[in-house]
Coordinates of N, CA, C and O in Angstrom, one line a residue:
I1107 N 98.4 102.9 148.8 CA 99.6 103.5 149.4 C 100.6 103.7 148.3 O 100.8 102.9 147.4
D1108 N 101.2 104.9 148.3 CA 102.3 105.2 147.4 C 103.6 105.0 148.0 O 104.0 105.8 148.9
T1109 N 104.3 104.0 147.7 CA 105.6 103.7 148.3 C 106.4 102.8 147.4 O 105.9 102.0 146.6
R1110 N 107.7 102.8 147.6 CA 108.7 101.9 147.0 C 109.2 100.9 148.0 O 110.0 100.1 147.6
N1111 N 108.7 100.9 149.2 CA 109.2 100.0 150.2 C 108.1 98.9 150.6 O 107.0 99.2 150.9
A1112 N 108.6 97.7 150.5 CA 107.7 96.5 150.7 C 107.1 96.5 152.1 O 105.9 96.2 152.3
R1113 N 107.9 96.8 153.1 CA 107.4 96.8 154.5 C 106.3 97.9 154.7 O 105.3 97.7 155.4
V1114 N 106.5 99.1 154.1 CA 105.5 100.1 154.2 C 104.2 99.7 153.5 O 103.1 99.9 154.0
A1115 N 104.4 99.1 152.3 CA 103.2 98.6 151.6 C 102.4 97.6 152.4 O 101.2 97.7 152.5
Q1116 N 103.1 96.7 153.0 CA 102.4 95.6 153.8 C 101.7 96.3 155.0 O 100.5 95.9 155.3
A1117 N 102.4 97.2 155.7 CA 101.7 97.8 156.8 C 100.5 98.6 156.4 O 99.5 98.6 157.1
A1118 N 100.6 99.3 155.3 CA 99.5 100.1 154.8 C 98.3 99.2 154.4 O 97.1 99.5 154.7
I1119 N 98.6 98.1 153.7 CA 97.5 97.2 153.3 C 96.8 96.6 154.6 O 95.6 96.5 154.7
E1120 N 97.7 96.2 155.6 CA 97.1 95.7 156.8 C 96.3 96.7 157.6 O 95.3 96.4 158.3
A1121 N 96.6 98.0 157.3 CA 95.8 99.1 158.0 C 94.6 99.5 157.2 O 93.9 100.4 157.7
G1122 N 94.4 98.9 156.0 CA 93.2 99.2 155.3 C 93.4 99.7 153.9 O 92.4 100.0 153.2
A1123 N 94.6 100.0 153.4 CA 94.8 100.4 152.1 C 94.4 99.3 151.1 O 94.4 98.2 151.4
D1124 N 94.0 99.7 149.9 CA 93.5 98.8 148.9 C 94.4 98.4 147.8 O 94.2 97.4 147.1
I1125 N 95.4 99.3 147.5 CA 96.2 99.2 146.3 C 97.6 99.7 146.6 O 97.7 100.6 147.4
V1126 N 98.6 99.1 146.0 CA 100.0 99.6 146.1 C 100.4 100.3 144.8 O 100.3 99.7 143.7
N1127 N 100.9 101.5 145.0 CA 101.4 102.3 143.9 C 102.9 102.4 144.1 O 103.3 103.1 145.0
D1128 N 103.7 101.8 143.2 CA 105.1 101.9 143.3 C 105.7 102.6 142.1 O 105.7 102.1 141.0
V1129 N 106.2 103.8 142.3 CA 106.8 104.6 141.2 C 108.0 104.0 140.6 O 108.4 104.3 139.5
S1130 N 108.6 103.0 141.2 CA 109.8 102.3 140.7 C 109.3 101.1 139.9 O 110.2 100.4 139.4
G1131 N 108.1 100.8 139.9 CA 107.6 99.5 139.2 C 108.1 98.3 139.8 O 108.2 97.2 139.2
G1132 N 108.4 98.4 141.1 CA 108.9 97.2 141.8 C 110.4 96.9 141.7 O 110.9 95.9 142.1
T1133 N 111.1 97.9 141.3 CA 112.6 97.7 141.2 C 113.4 98.3 142.3 O 114.5 97.8 142.6
H1134 N 112.8 99.2 143.1 CA 113.6 99.8 144.2 C 113.8 98.8 145.4 O 114.9 98.7 145.9
D1135 N 112.8 98.1 145.7 CA 112.9 97.1 146.8 C 112.7 95.7 146.3 O 111.6 95.4 145.7
P1136 N 113.7 94.9 146.4 CA 113.6 93.5 145.8 C 112.5 92.7 146.3 O 112.2 91.7 145.7
E1137 N 112.0 93.1 147.5 CA 110.9 92.3 148.1 C 109.5 92.8 147.7 O 108.5 92.1 148.1
M1138 N 109.4 93.9 147.0 CA 108.1 94.5 146.7 C 107.2 93.6 146.0 O 106.0 93.4 146.4
L1139 N 107.6 93.0 144.9 CA 106.7 92.2 144.0 C 106.2 91.0 144.8 O 105.0 90.7 144.8
A1140 N 107.1 90.3 145.5 CA 106.7 89.1 146.2 C 105.7 89.5 147.4 O 104.8 88.8 147.7
S1141 N 106.0 90.6 148.0 CA 105.2 91.1 149.1 C 103.8 91.4 148.6 O 102.8 91.0 149.2
V1142 N 103.7 92.2 147.5 CA 102.3 92.5 147.0 C 101.6 91.2 146.5 O 100.4 91.1 146.8
A1143 N 102.3 90.3 145.9 CA 101.7 89.1 145.5 C 101.2 88.3 146.7 O 100.0 87.8 146.6
S1144 N 101.9 88.3 147.8 CA 101.4 87.5 149.0 C 100.1 88.1 149.6 O 99.3 87.5 150.2
M1145 N 99.9 89.5 149.3 CA 98.8 90.1 149.9 C 97.6 90.1 148.9 O 96.4 90.3 149.4
G1146 N 97.8 89.7 147.7 CA 96.7 89.6 146.7 C 96.0 90.9 146.4 O 94.8 90.8 146.1
V1147 N 96.7 92.0 146.4 CA 96.0 93.3 146.1 C 96.5 93.8 144.8 O 97.6 93.4 144.3
P1148 N 95.8 94.8 144.2 CA 96.3 95.3 142.9 C 97.5 96.2 143.1 O 97.8 96.7 144.2
M1149 N 98.3 96.3 142.0 CA 99.5 97.1 142.1 C 99.7 97.9 140.9 O 99.4 97.4 139.7
I1150 N 100.0 99.2 141.1 CA 100.3 100.1 140.0 C 101.8 100.0 139.7 O 102.6 100.3 140.6
L1151 N 102.2 99.6 138.5 CA 103.6 99.5 138.1 C 103.9 100.7 137.2 O 103.4 100.8 136.1
M1152 N 104.6 101.7 137.8 CA 104.9 102.9 137.0 C 106.3 102.8 136.3 O 107.2 102.2 136.9
H1153 N 106.4 103.4 135.2 CA 107.7 103.5 134.5 C 108.5 104.6 135.0 O 108.0 105.8 135.0
M1154 N 109.7 104.3 135.4 CA 110.7 105.4 135.7 C 112.1 104.8 135.5 O 112.3 103.7 135.9
R1155 N 112.9 105.6 135.0 CA 114.4 105.2 135.0 C 115.1 105.9 136.1 O 114.8 107.0 136.5
G1156 N 116.0 105.2 136.7 CA 116.7 105.8 137.9 C 115.9 105.9 139.1 O 115.0 105.0 139.4
N1157 N 116.1 107.0 139.8 CA 115.3 107.2 141.0 C 114.9 108.7 141.0 O 115.3 109.4 140.1
P1158 N 114.1 109.2 141.9 CA 113.6 110.5 141.9 C 114.7 111.6 141.8 O 114.5 112.7 141.3
K1159 N 115.9 111.3 142.3 CA 117.0 112.2 142.2 C 117.8 112.2 140.9 O 118.3 113.2 140.5
T1160 N 117.7 111.1 140.2 CA 118.5 110.9 139.0 C 117.7 110.9 137.7 O 118.2 110.9 136.6
M1161 N 116.4 110.7 137.8 CA 115.5 110.4 136.7 C 115.5 111.4 135.6 O 115.5 111.1 134.4
Q1162 N 115.6 112.7 135.9 CA 115.6 113.7 134.9 C 116.9 113.8 134.0 O 116.9 114.4 133.0
A1163 N 117.9 113.1 134.5 CA 119.1 113.0 133.6 C 119.0 111.7 132.7 O 119.9 111.5 131.9
L1164 N 117.9 111.0 132.8 CA 117.8 109.7 132.1 C 116.6 109.8 131.0 O 115.9 108.9 130.9
T1165 N 116.5 111.0 130.4 CA 115.4 111.2 129.4 C 115.8 110.9 128.0 O 115.1 111.2 127.0
N1166 N 117.0 110.3 127.8 CA 117.6 110.1 126.5 C 117.2 108.8 125.9 O 117.9 107.8 125.9
Y1167 N 116.0 108.7 125.3 CA 115.5 107.5 124.6 C 116.2 107.6 123.2 O 116.2 108.7 122.6
T1168 N 116.6 106.5 122.7 CA 117.3 106.5 121.4 C 116.4 106.8 120.2 O 115.2 106.6 120.4
K1169 N 116.9 107.2 119.1 CA 116.1 107.5 117.9 C 115.4 106.2 117.5 O 114.2 106.2 117.1
N1170 N 116.1 105.1 117.5 CA 115.5 103.8 117.1 C 114.4 103.3 118.1 O 113.5 102.8 117.7
E1171 N 114.7 103.6 119.4 CA 113.8 103.2 120.4 C 112.6 104.2 120.5 O 111.5 103.8 120.4
G1172 N 112.9 105.4 120.8 CA 111.9 106.5 121.0 C 111.2 106.3 122.3 O 111.3 105.2 122.9
V1173 N 110.6 107.3 122.8 CA 110.0 107.2 124.1 C 108.8 106.3 124.2 O 108.7 105.5 125.2
L1174 N 108.0 106.2 123.1 CA 106.9 105.3 123.2 C 107.4 103.8 123.2 O 106.9 103.1 124.1
S1175 N 108.3 103.5 122.3 CA 108.8 102.1 122.3 C 109.5 101.8 123.6 O 109.4 100.7 124.1
G1176 N 110.3 102.7 124.0 CA 111.1 102.5 125.3 C 110.2 102.2 126.5 O 110.5 101.3 127.2
V1177 N 109.2 103.1 126.6 CA 108.4 102.9 127.8 C 107.5 101.6 127.7 O 107.4 100.9 128.6
M1178 N 107.1 101.3 126.5 CA 106.3 100.1 126.3 C 107.1 98.9 126.6 O 106.7 98.0 127.4
M1179 N 108.3 98.8 126.1 CA 109.2 97.6 126.4 C 109.5 97.5 127.9 O 109.4 96.4 128.4
E1180 N 109.8 98.6 128.5 CA 110.1 98.6 129.9 C 108.9 98.2 130.8 O 109.0 97.5 131.8
L1181 N 107.7 98.7 130.4 CA 106.5 98.4 131.1 C 106.1 96.9 131.0 O 105.7 96.2 131.9
I1182 N 106.3 96.4 129.8 CA 106.0 95.0 129.5 C 106.9 94.1 130.4 O 106.5 93.1 131.0
A1183 N 108.2 94.5 130.4 CA 109.2 93.8 131.3 C 108.8 93.8 132.7 O 108.9 92.8 133.4
R1184 N 108.3 94.9 133.2 CA 107.9 95.0 134.7 C 106.7 94.2 134.9 O 106.5 93.6 135.9
S1185 N 105.8 94.2 133.9 CA 104.5 93.4 134.1 C 104.9 91.9 134.1 O 104.3 91.2 134.9
K1186 N 105.8 91.5 133.3 CA 106.2 90.1 133.3 C 106.8 89.7 134.6 O 106.6 88.6 135.1
A1187 N 107.7 90.6 135.1 CA 108.3 90.4 136.4 C 107.3 90.3 137.5 O 107.4 89.4 138.4
A1188 N 106.3 91.1 137.5 CA 105.2 91.1 138.5 C 104.5 89.8 138.4 O 104.2 89.1 139.4
E1189 N 104.2 89.4 137.2 CA 103.4 88.1 137.0 C 104.3 86.9 137.5 O 103.7 86.0 138.1
A1190 N 105.5 86.9 137.2 CA 106.4 85.9 137.6 C 106.5 85.8 139.1 O 106.7 84.7 139.7
A1191 N 106.3 87.0 139.8 CA 106.4 87.0 141.3 C 105.0 86.6 141.9 O 105.0 86.5 143.1
G1192 N 104.0 86.4 141.0 CA 102.7 86.0 141.6 C 101.6 87.0 141.5 O 100.5 86.8 142.1
I1193 N 101.8 88.2 140.9 CA 100.8 89.2 140.7 C 100.2 89.0 139.3 O 100.8 89.3 138.3
P1194 N 99.0 88.4 139.3 CA 98.4 88.2 138.0 C 98.1 89.5 137.2 O 98.0 90.6 137.8
R1195 N 98.1 89.4 135.9 CA 97.9 90.6 135.1 C 96.6 91.3 135.4 O 96.6 92.5 135.4
W1196 N 95.6 90.6 135.9 CA 94.3 91.3 136.2 C 94.4 92.1 137.5 O 93.5 92.9 137.8
L1197 N 95.5 92.0 138.2 CA 95.7 92.8 139.4 C 96.8 93.9 139.2 O 97.2 94.6 140.1
Q1198 N 97.2 94.0 137.9 CA 98.2 95.0 137.5 C 97.6 96.2 136.8 O 96.7 96.0 136.0
V1199 N 98.1 97.4 137.2 CA 97.7 98.6 136.4 C 99.1 99.2 136.0 O 100.0 99.4 136.8
L1200 N 99.2 99.5 134.7 CA 100.4 100.1 134.2 C 100.3 101.6 134.1 O 99.3 102.2 133.8
D1201 N 101.4 102.3 134.4 CA 101.5 103.8 134.4 C 102.7 104.2 133.7 O 103.8 103.8 134.1
P1202 N 102.6 104.9 132.6 CA 103.8 105.3 131.8 C 104.7 106.3 132.5 O 105.8 106.6 132.0
G1203 N 104.3 106.8 133.6 CA 105.2 107.7 134.4 C 105.4 109.1 133.8 O 106.5 109.5 133.6
I1204 N 104.3 109.7 133.5 CA 104.3 111.1 133.0 C 105.2 111.9 134.0 O 104.9 112.0 135.2
G1205 N 106.2 112.6 133.5 CA 107.0 113.5 134.3 C 108.2 112.8 135.0 O 109.0 113.4 135.6
F1206 N 108.3 111.5 134.8 CA 109.4 110.7 135.5 C 110.3 110.2 134.4 O 110.0 109.3 133.6
A1207 N 111.5 110.7 134.3 CA 112.5 110.4 133.3 C 112.0 110.6 131.9 O 112.3 109.8 131.0
K1208 N 111.3 111.7 131.7 CA 110.8 112.1 130.4 C 111.0 113.6 130.3 O 110.7 114.3 131.2
D1209 N 111.4 114.1 129.1 CA 111.4 115.5 128.8 C 110.0 116.0 128.3 O 109.1 115.2 128.3
V1210 N 109.9 117.3 128.0 CA 108.6 117.8 127.6 C 108.1 117.0 126.4 O 106.9 116.6 126.4
D1211 N 108.9 116.8 125.4 CA 108.5 116.1 124.2 C 108.1 114.7 124.5 O 107.1 114.2 123.9
G1212 N 108.8 114.0 125.4 CA 108.5 112.7 125.7 C 107.2 112.6 126.4 O 106.4 111.7 126.2
N1213 N 106.9 113.5 127.3 CA 105.6 113.5 128.0 C 104.5 113.7 127.0 O 103.4 113.0 127.1
L1214 N 104.6 114.7 126.1 CA 103.6 114.9 125.1 C 103.3 113.7 124.2 O 102.2 113.4 123.9
S1215 N 104.4 113.1 123.8 CA 104.3 111.9 123.0 C 103.6 110.8 123.7 O 102.7 110.1 123.1
L1216 N 103.9 110.6 125.0 CA 103.2 109.5 125.7 C 101.7 109.8 125.9 O 100.9 108.8 125.8
I1217 N 101.3 111.0 126.1 CA 99.9 111.3 126.3 C 99.2 111.2 124.9 O 98.2 110.5 124.8
K1218 N 99.8 111.7 123.9 CA 99.2 111.5 122.5 C 99.1 110.1 122.1 O 98.2 109.7 121.5
G1219 N 100.1 109.3 122.5 CA 100.1 107.9 122.1 C 99.6 106.9 123.1 O 99.9 105.7 123.1
A1220 N 98.7 107.4 124.0 CA 98.2 106.6 125.1 C 97.5 105.3 124.6 O 97.8 104.2 125.1
G1221 N 96.7 105.4 123.6 CA 96.1 104.2 123.0 C 97.0 103.2 122.4 O 96.9 102.0 122.6
V1222 N 98.0 103.7 121.7 CA 99.1 102.9 121.1 C 99.8 102.1 122.2 O 100.1 100.9 122.1
I1223 N 100.2 102.8 123.3 CA 100.9 102.2 124.4 C 100.1 101.1 125.0 O 100.5 100.0 125.2
R1224 N 98.8 101.4 125.3 CA 97.9 100.4 125.9 C 97.8 99.2 125.0 O 97.8 98.1 125.5
A1225 N 97.5 99.4 123.8 CA 97.3 98.3 122.8 C 98.5 97.4 122.8 O 98.4 96.2 122.8
N1226 N 99.7 98.0 122.8 CA 100.9 97.2 122.7 C 101.3 96.6 124.0 O 102.2 95.7 124.0
C1227 N 100.7 97.0 125.1 CA 100.9 96.4 126.4 C 99.8 95.4 126.7 O 99.5 95.1 127.9
G1228 N 99.1 94.9 125.7 CA 98.1 93.9 125.9 C 96.8 94.4 126.5 O 96.0 93.6 127.1
N1229 N 96.5 95.7 126.3 CA 95.3 96.3 126.8 C 95.0 96.1 128.3 O 93.9 96.0 128.7
M1230 N 96.1 96.1 129.0 CA 96.0 96.0 130.5 C 95.5 97.4 131.0 O 95.6 98.4 130.2
P1231 N 94.9 97.5 132.2 CA 94.5 98.8 132.7 C 95.6 99.8 132.7 O 96.8 99.4 133.1
F1232 N 95.3 101.0 132.4 CA 96.4 102.1 132.4 C 95.9 103.2 133.2 O 94.8 103.6 133.2
L1233 N 96.9 103.8 133.9 CA 96.8 105.0 134.7 C 97.7 106.1 134.1 O 98.8 105.8 133.8
F1234 N 97.1 107.3 134.0 CA 97.9 108.4 133.6 C 97.8 109.5 134.7 O 96.8 109.8 135.2
G1235 N 99.0 110.1 135.0 CA 99.0 111.1 136.1 C 99.7 112.4 135.6 O 100.8 112.7 136.1
P1236 N 99.0 113.1 134.7 CA 99.6 114.4 134.2 C 99.4 115.6 135.1 O 99.9 116.7 134.8
S1237 N 98.7 115.4 136.1 CA 98.2 116.6 136.9 C 99.3 117.5 137.4 O 100.2 117.1 138.1
R1238 N 99.2 118.8 136.9 CA 100.1 119.9 137.4 C 101.6 119.6 137.1 O 102.4 120.3 137.7
K1239 N 101.9 118.7 136.2 CA 103.3 118.4 136.0 C 104.1 119.5 135.3 O 103.5 120.4 134.7
G1240 N 105.4 119.4 135.5 CA 106.3 120.4 134.9 C 106.2 120.6 133.5 O 106.4 121.8 133.0
F1241 N 105.9 119.6 132.7 CA 105.8 119.8 131.2 C 104.6 120.8 130.9 O 104.7 121.5 129.9
I1242 N 103.6 120.8 131.7 CA 102.5 121.7 131.5 C 103.0 123.1 131.7 O 102.7 124.0 131.0
G1243 N 103.8 123.3 132.8 CA 104.4 124.6 133.0 C 105.2 125.1 131.9 O 105.2 126.3 131.5
K1244 N 106.0 124.2 131.3 CA 106.9 124.6 130.2 C 106.1 124.9 129.0 O 106.5 125.8 128.2
V1245 N 105.0 124.2 128.7 CA 104.2 124.4 127.5 C 103.5 125.7 127.7 O 103.4 126.5 126.7
T1246 N 102.9 126.0 128.9 CA 102.1 127.2 129.1 C 102.8 128.4 129.7 O 102.2 129.5 129.6
G1247 N 104.0 128.2 130.2 CA 104.6 129.3 130.9 C 104.2 129.5 132.4 O 104.6 130.4 133.0
E1248 N 103.3 128.6 132.8 CA 102.8 128.7 134.2 C 103.8 128.1 135.2 O 104.0 126.9 135.2
T1249 N 104.3 129.0 136.1 CA 105.3 128.5 137.0 C 104.7 127.9 138.3 O 105.4 127.1 139.0
D1250 N 103.5 128.3 138.6 CA 102.8 127.8 139.8 C 102.1 126.5 139.6 O 101.1 126.5 138.8
P1251 N 102.5 125.4 140.1 CA 101.8 124.1 139.8 C 100.3 124.1 140.1 O 99.5 123.5 139.4
A1252 N 99.9 124.8 141.2 CA 98.5 124.9 141.5 C 97.7 125.6 140.5 O 96.4 125.5 140.5
E1253 N 98.3 126.3 139.6 CA 97.6 127.0 138.5 C 97.6 126.3 137.2 O 97.3 126.9 136.1
R1254 N 98.0 125.0 137.2 CA 98.1 124.2 135.9 C 96.9 123.3 135.7 O 97.0 122.3 134.9
D1255 N 95.8 123.6 136.4 CA 94.6 122.7 136.2 C 94.1 122.7 134.8 O 93.6 121.7 134.3
F1256 N 94.1 123.8 134.1 CA 93.5 123.9 132.7 C 94.4 123.0 131.8 O 93.9 122.2 131.0
G1257 N 95.7 123.1 132.0 CA 96.6 122.2 131.2 C 96.4 120.7 131.5 O 96.5 119.9 130.7
T1258 N 96.2 120.5 132.8 CA 95.9 119.1 133.3 C 94.7 118.6 132.6 O 94.7 117.4 132.2
I1259 N 93.6 119.4 132.5 CA 92.4 118.9 131.9 C 92.6 118.5 130.5 O 92.2 117.5 130.0
A1260 N 93.4 119.4 129.7 CA 93.7 119.1 128.3 C 94.4 117.7 128.2 O 94.1 116.9 127.4
A1261 N 95.4 117.5 129.1 CA 96.2 116.3 129.0 C 95.3 115.1 129.4 O 95.5 114.0 128.7
C1262 N 94.5 115.2 130.3 CA 93.6 114.1 130.7 C 92.6 113.8 129.6 O 92.4 112.6 129.3
L1263 N 92.0 114.8 128.9 CA 91.1 114.5 127.9 C 91.8 113.8 126.7 O 91.2 112.9 126.1
V1264 N 93.0 114.2 126.4 CA 93.7 113.5 125.3 C 94.0 112.1 125.7 O 93.9 111.2 124.9
S1265 N 94.4 111.9 126.9 CA 94.8 110.5 127.3 C 93.6 109.6 127.4 O 93.8 108.3 127.3
I1266 N 92.4 110.0 127.5 CA 91.3 109.1 127.5 C 90.6 109.1 126.2 O 89.6 108.4 126.0
E1267 N 91.1 109.9 125.2 CA 90.4 110.0 123.9 C 90.1 108.6 123.3 O 90.9 107.7 123.3
N1268 N 88.8 108.5 122.9 CA 88.4 107.2 122.3 C 88.4 107.3 120.8 O 87.8 108.2 120.2
K1269 N 89.2 106.5 120.2 CA 89.1 106.4 118.8 C 88.5 105.0 118.4 O 88.6 104.1 119.2
E1270 N 88.0 104.9 117.2 CA 87.3 103.6 116.9 C 88.2 102.4 117.0 O 87.8 101.4 117.5
E1271 N 89.5 102.6 116.6 CA 90.4 101.4 116.7 C 91.0 101.2 118.1 O 91.5 100.1 118.4
I1272 N 91.0 102.2 118.9 CA 91.6 102.1 120.2 C 90.6 102.7 121.3 O 90.5 103.9 121.4
R1273 N 89.9 101.8 122.0 CA 88.9 102.3 122.9 C 89.5 102.4 124.3 O 90.3 101.6 124.7
D1274 N 89.1 103.5 125.0 CA 89.5 103.7 126.4 C 91.0 103.5 126.6 O 91.5 102.7 127.3
A1275 N 91.8 104.4 126.0 CA 93.2 104.4 126.1 C 93.7 104.5 127.6 O 94.7 103.8 127.9
C1276 N 93.0 105.2 128.4 CA 93.4 105.3 129.8 C 92.1 105.0 130.7 O 91.0 105.4 130.4
N1277 N 92.4 104.2 131.7 CA 91.3 103.8 132.6 C 91.2 104.6 133.9 O 90.2 104.7 134.5
I1278 N 92.4 105.1 134.3 CA 92.4 105.8 135.6 C 93.2 107.1 135.4 O 94.3 107.1 134.8
L1279 N 92.7 108.2 136.0 CA 93.4 109.5 135.9 C 93.8 109.8 137.4 O 92.9 109.8 138.3
R1280 N 95.1 110.2 137.6 CA 95.5 110.6 138.9 C 95.6 112.2 138.8 O 96.4 112.7 138.1
V1281 N 94.8 112.9 139.6 CA 94.7 114.3 139.5 C 94.6 115.0 140.9 O 94.2 114.3 141.8
H1282 N 94.9 116.3 140.9 CA 94.8 117.0 142.1 C 93.4 117.6 142.2 O 92.7 117.5 143.3
N1283 N 92.9 118.2 141.2 CA 91.6 118.9 141.2 C 90.5 117.9 140.6 O 90.2 118.0 139.4
V1284 N 90.1 117.0 141.5 CA 89.2 116.0 141.0 C 87.9 116.5 140.4 O 87.4 116.1 139.4
K1285 N 87.3 117.5 141.1 CA 86.0 118.1 140.6 C 86.1 118.6 139.2 O 85.3 118.3 138.3
A1286 N 87.2 119.4 138.9 CA 87.4 120.0 137.6 C 87.6 118.9 136.5 O 86.9 119.0 135.4
V1287 N 88.4 117.9 136.8 CA 88.7 116.9 135.8 C 87.4 116.0 135.6 O 87.1 115.6 134.5
K1288 N 86.7 115.7 136.7 CA 85.5 114.9 136.6 C 84.5 115.6 135.7 O 83.9 115.0 134.8
Q1289 N 84.3 116.9 135.9 CA 83.4 117.7 135.1 C 83.8 117.7 133.6 O 82.9 117.5 132.8
A1290 N 85.1 117.8 133.4 CA 85.6 117.8 132.0 C 85.4 116.5 131.3 O 84.9 116.4 130.2
V1291 N 85.7 115.4 132.0 CA 85.6 114.1 131.5 C 84.1 113.7 131.2 O 83.7 113.2 130.2
L1292 N 83.2 114.0 132.2 CA 81.8 113.7 132.0 C 81.2 114.5 130.8 O 80.5 114.0 130.0
T1293 N 81.6 115.8 130.6 CA 81.2 116.5 129.4 C 81.8 116.0 128.2 O 81.1 115.8 127.1
Y1294 N 83.0 115.6 128.2 CA 83.7 115.0 127.0 C 83.0 113.7 126.6 O 82.7 113.5 125.4
E1295 N 82.7 112.9 127.6 CA 82.1 111.6 127.2 C 80.6 111.8 126.7 O 80.2 111.1 125.8
A1296 N 79.9 112.8 127.3 CA 78.6 113.1 126.8 C 78.6 113.6 125.3 O 77.8 113.2 124.5
I1297 N 79.6 114.4 125.0 CA 79.8 114.8 123.6 C 80.1 113.7 122.7 O 79.5 113.5 121.6
Q1298 N 81.0 112.8 123.1 CA 81.4 111.6 122.3 C 80.2 110.7 122.1 O 80.1 110.2 121.0
K1299 N 79.3 110.6 123.0 CA 78.1 109.7 122.9 C 76.9 110.4 122.2 O 76.0 109.7 121.8
A1300 N 77.0 111.7 122.0 CA 75.8 112.4 121.4 C 75.6 112.0 120.0 O 76.5 111.7 119.2
K1301 N 74.3 111.9 119.6 CA 73.9 111.6 118.2 C 74.0 112.8 117.4 O 73.7 113.9 117.8
M1302 N 74.4 112.7 116.2 CA 74.5 113.8 115.2 C 73.2 113.7 114.4 O 73.0 112.9 113.6
E1303 N 72.3 114.7 114.8 CA 71.0 114.7 114.2 C 70.8 115.7 113.1 O 71.4 116.8 113.2

């Protein structure tokens, strides 16, 4: 269930949902973390500053901090708060919040730095949701979100890119066109595993 409301999350879990996705990282509803902890289900903690109405005015990460450091520090803080509320780290999935309180350069930096972010957040499971986001439209000039699947595929492949020092930077991709992204990821992984003969 995708909600910032603890009561909605509880009702959805009781109705059969398996995981709680909170775009506020548990900050919108003061009861959310305790509620999820009491249900013993996984929780996606997304990074966002402000709320959906104010977030795009909050993209100003300082030069000293930078978007990578800022997002990492804030995700670590949310993870610690979740753990203190009773949600063990193994039930947490972190999401850097692509498109939420980030400008185009910030989104690009987060995707390129996926492995660095994950490594600095203790290698916890990571979710990236670049699908059809506005930054793809700004990079490509595509104004129709439904036509941004090619850009989405590129962003997804970079976010899962495996480097020797940082394996599996991203564990979960949230996308609209599942078939296209699955096909791209399977092909990418086959190429990565291929022997050079």
